[in-house]
């Protein structure tokens, strides 16, 4: 069962999600030498990254490795780049060694970019048959996509590889994305969704018929799933949804 956290507004959502991420990293680094965090793209995570970047902390960021769940096929300095967004909002504010930042690139081609990213992951998770990320952050698109697993696209049917180049007809563009085997091997997944525009797709994803939307196929076998929503995005959830209310401090 996913754990649903509902915050009064986007500010509290960002604070709650940032605190969750910080706590997960802190908790895990007490037991193991490093933490692998997969960053989400799009707009929703911006406030969460800004909060995380500004939190007072004793965390040793040199023990955290950063990956991406997906990337647009644009240069890293392009306004649409998920790498650029995370760099500006989070990574440039933290003492993270460059070698801990594992960005995706569609160079020299989407297919070769996917293969080389998979090589990066297989080197980071040697002898593993799946990449065991400690925490994967995800968004939710209005059509139920997550990462760049869009409805009716080929990457949804990829059950072996960890990274895929995915042609997205509706956007007339290539994307790189982690596949469902990679997402579903995570120790934890956290969806970050805000705004009234997402209320109906959140209801469909969490209370609608199962396995219809790409996001509904994210269900880690040995991991926990969290949904961080603001009240606007949660507005169409049935009363009594198992929620962990986030009270304003
Ligand atoms: C991307 C994201 C994508 C995003 C959703 C929600 O590269 O765009 O990975 O999956 O999370 O489209 O985007 P917003 O947060 O901007 O609504």
Coordinates of N, CA, C and O in Angstrom, one line a residue, residues 71-74 104-118 161 163-168 173-177:
X71 N 15.6 12.0 -18.9 CA 16.2 13.2 -19.4 C 15.6 13.5 -20.8 O 15.3 12.6 -21.5
X72 N 15.5 14.8 -21.1 CA 15.1 15.2 -22.4 C 16.3 15.2 -23.3 O 17.5 15.4 -22.8
X73 N 16.2 15.0 -24.6 CA 17.3 15.0 -25.5 C 17.6 16.4 -26.0 O 17.4 16.8 -27.1
X74 N 18.2 17.1 -25.0 CA 18.6 18.5 -25.3 C 20.0 18.7 -24.6 O 20.3 17.9 -23.7
X104 N 22.5 11.9 -17.5 CA 22.1 11.2 -18.7 C 22.4 12.1 -19.9 O 22.3 13.4 -19.8
X105 N 22.7 11.5 -21.0 CA 22.9 12.4 -22.2 C 22.5 11.5 -23.5 O 22.7 10.3 -23.5
X106 N 21.9 12.2 -24.4 CA 21.4 11.5 -25.6 C 22.6 11.5 -26.7 O 22.3 11.2 -27.9
X107 N 23.7 12.0 -26.3 CA 24.9 12.0 -27.2 C 25.6 10.6 -27.3 O 25.7 10.0 -26.2
X108 N 26.1 10.2 -28.4 CA 25.9 10.8 -29.8 C 24.5 10.5 -30.4 O 24.1 11.1 -31.3
X109 N 23.7 9.6 -29.7 CA 22.3 9.3 -30.2 C 21.5 8.9 -29.0 O 22.1 8.4 -28.0
X110 N 20.2 8.9 -29.0 CA 19.4 8.4 -27.9 C 19.7 7.0 -27.5 O 20.0 6.7 -26.3
X111 N 19.8 6.1 -28.5 CA 20.1 4.7 -28.2 C 21.5 4.5 -27.6 O 21.6 3.8 -26.6
X112 N 22.5 5.2 -28.1 CA 23.8 5.1 -27.5 C 23.9 5.8 -26.2 O 24.5 5.3 -25.2
X113 N 23.1 6.8 -26.0 CA 23.1 7.5 -24.7 C 22.4 6.6 -23.6 O 22.9 6.5 -22.5
X114 N 21.4 5.8 -24.0 CA 20.8 4.9 -23.1 C 21.7 3.8 -22.7 O 21.9 3.4 -21.6
X115 N 22.4 3.3 -23.7 CA 23.4 2.2 -23.5 C 24.5 2.6 -22.6 O 24.9 2.0 -21.6
X116 N 25.0 3.8 -22.8 CA 26.1 4.3 -22.0 C 25.7 4.6 -20.5 O 26.4 4.3 -19.6
X117 N 24.4 5.1 -20.4 CA 23.9 5.2 -19.0 C 23.7 3.9 -18.3 O 24.0 3.8 -17.1
X118 N 23.3 2.9 -19.1 CA 23.1 1.6 -18.5 C 24.5 1.1 -18.0 O 24.7 0.5 -16.9
X161 N 16.3 -4.4 -20.0 CA 17.3 -3.3 -19.8 C 16.8 -2.3 -18.7 O 15.6 -2.3 -18.4
X163 N 17.8 1.0 -18.8 CA 17.6 2.4 -19.4 C 17.2 2.2 -20.8 O 17.7 1.3 -21.5
X164 N 16.2 3.1 -21.2 CA 15.8 3.0 -22.6 C 15.7 4.4 -23.3 O 15.5 5.4 -22.6
X165 N 16.0 4.4 -24.6 CA 15.7 5.6 -25.4 C 14.2 5.4 -25.8 O 13.8 4.3 -26.3
X166 N 13.4 6.4 -25.6 CA 12.0 6.2 -25.8 C 11.4 7.3 -26.7 O 11.5 8.5 -26.4
X167 N 10.9 6.9 -27.9 CA 10.3 7.9 -28.8 C 8.9 8.2 -28.3 O 8.1 7.3 -28.1
X168 N 8.7 9.5 -28.0 CA 7.4 10.0 -27.5 C 6.7 10.7 -28.6 O 6.9 11.9 -28.8
X173 N 9.4 13.8 -29.8 CA 10.8 13.9 -29.3 C 11.3 12.5 -28.7 O 10.5 11.7 -28.3
X174 N 12.6 12.4 -28.6 CA 13.2 11.3 -27.9 C 13.4 11.7 -26.4 O 13.6 12.8 -26.1
X175 N 13.3 10.7 -25.6 CA 13.6 10.8 -24.2 C 14.5 9.7 -23.7 O 14.4 8.6 -24.3
X176 N 15.3 9.9 -22.7 CA 15.9 8.7 -22.0 C 15.2 8.5 -20.7 O 14.7 9.4 -20.1
X177 N 15.0 7.2 -20.4 CA 14.3 6.9 -19.1 C 14.7 5.7 -18.5 O 15.1 4.7 -19.2

